[in-house]
């Protein structure tokens, strides 16, 4: 009976710090296994920035904790 009760309990999702991804290269973010997030990538154009660099993120960086596996939207520059 104890095993049955334990298997029915939900797993707690841990809180993790939300990094500031703005200014980082998308490839570096995607290759970093420490990031426990689901990334949605959108594109925009900023001729003053390098191609492949994150221009904006949602939620914005704010020194707050978020749940692991949260969805983070990254807006990435298409031109440089």
mmCIF file of C-alpha atoms in Angstrom, residues 5-46:
data_model
loop_
_atom_site.group_PDB
_atom_site.id
_atom_site.type_symbol
_atom_site.label_atom_id
_atom_site.label_comp_id
_atom_site.label_asym_id
_atom_site.label_seq_id
_atom_site.Cartn_x
_atom_site.Cartn_y
_atom_site.Cartn_z
ATOM 1 C CA UNK A 5 0.629 5.888 -2.314
ATOM 2 C CA UNK A 6 4.188 7.030 -3.100
ATOM 3 C CA UNK A 7 3.788 6.371 -6.811
ATOM 4 C CA UNK A 8 0.643 8.508 -6.932
ATOM 5 C CA UNK A 9 2.291 11.594 -5.450
ATOM 6 C CA UNK A 10 3.140 14.272 -7.988
ATOM 7 C CA UNK A 11 6.739 15.256 -8.585
ATOM 8 C CA UNK A 12 7.600 18.774 -7.484
ATOM 9 C CA UNK A 13 9.182 20.876 -10.218
ATOM 10 C CA UNK A 14 12.149 22.735 -8.811
ATOM 11 C CA UNK A 15 12.686 26.476 -9.037
ATOM 12 C CA UNK A 16 15.723 27.529 -11.044
ATOM 13 C CA UNK A 17 17.224 30.968 -11.723
ATOM 14 C CA UNK A 18 16.211 32.617 -14.994
ATOM 15 C CA UNK A 19 19.363 33.725 -16.837
ATOM 16 C CA UNK A 20 19.623 36.839 -18.951
ATOM 17 C CA UNK A 21 19.840 35.389 -22.476
ATOM 18 C CA UNK A 22 19.877 38.786 -24.236
ATOM 19 C CA UNK A 23 23.149 39.247 -26.111
ATOM 20 C CA UNK A 24 24.001 35.535 -26.096
ATOM 21 C CA UNK A 25 24.207 33.421 -29.246
ATOM 22 C CA UNK A 26 21.293 31.069 -29.758
ATOM 23 C CA UNK A 27 23.622 28.160 -30.551
ATOM 24 C CA UNK A 28 25.459 28.624 -27.240
ATOM 25 C CA UNK A 29 22.150 28.599 -25.356
ATOM 26 C CA UNK A 30 20.877 25.511 -27.163
ATOM 27 C CA UNK A 31 24.151 23.650 -26.561
ATOM 28 C CA UNK A 32 24.223 24.414 -22.819
ATOM 29 C CA UNK A 33 22.813 21.345 -21.041
ATOM 30 C CA UNK A 34 22.510 23.268 -17.751
ATOM 31 C CA UNK A 35 19.512 25.204 -19.054
ATOM 32 C CA UNK A 36 16.371 23.365 -18.013
ATOM 33 C CA UNK A 37 13.913 25.254 -20.203
ATOM 34 C CA UNK A 38 11.729 24.759 -23.244
ATOM 35 C CA UNK A 39 12.777 27.400 -25.760
ATOM 36 C CA UNK A 40 10.501 28.948 -28.369
ATOM 37 C CA UNK A 41 12.504 30.837 -30.984
ATOM 38 C CA UNK A 42 11.147 33.846 -32.863
ATOM 39 C CA UNK A 43 13.078 36.103 -35.232
ATOM 40 C CA UNK A 44 13.509 39.829 -35.732
ATOM 41 C CA UNK A 45 16.008 42.028 -37.535
ATOM 42 C CA UNK A 46 18.445 44.458 -35.947
#
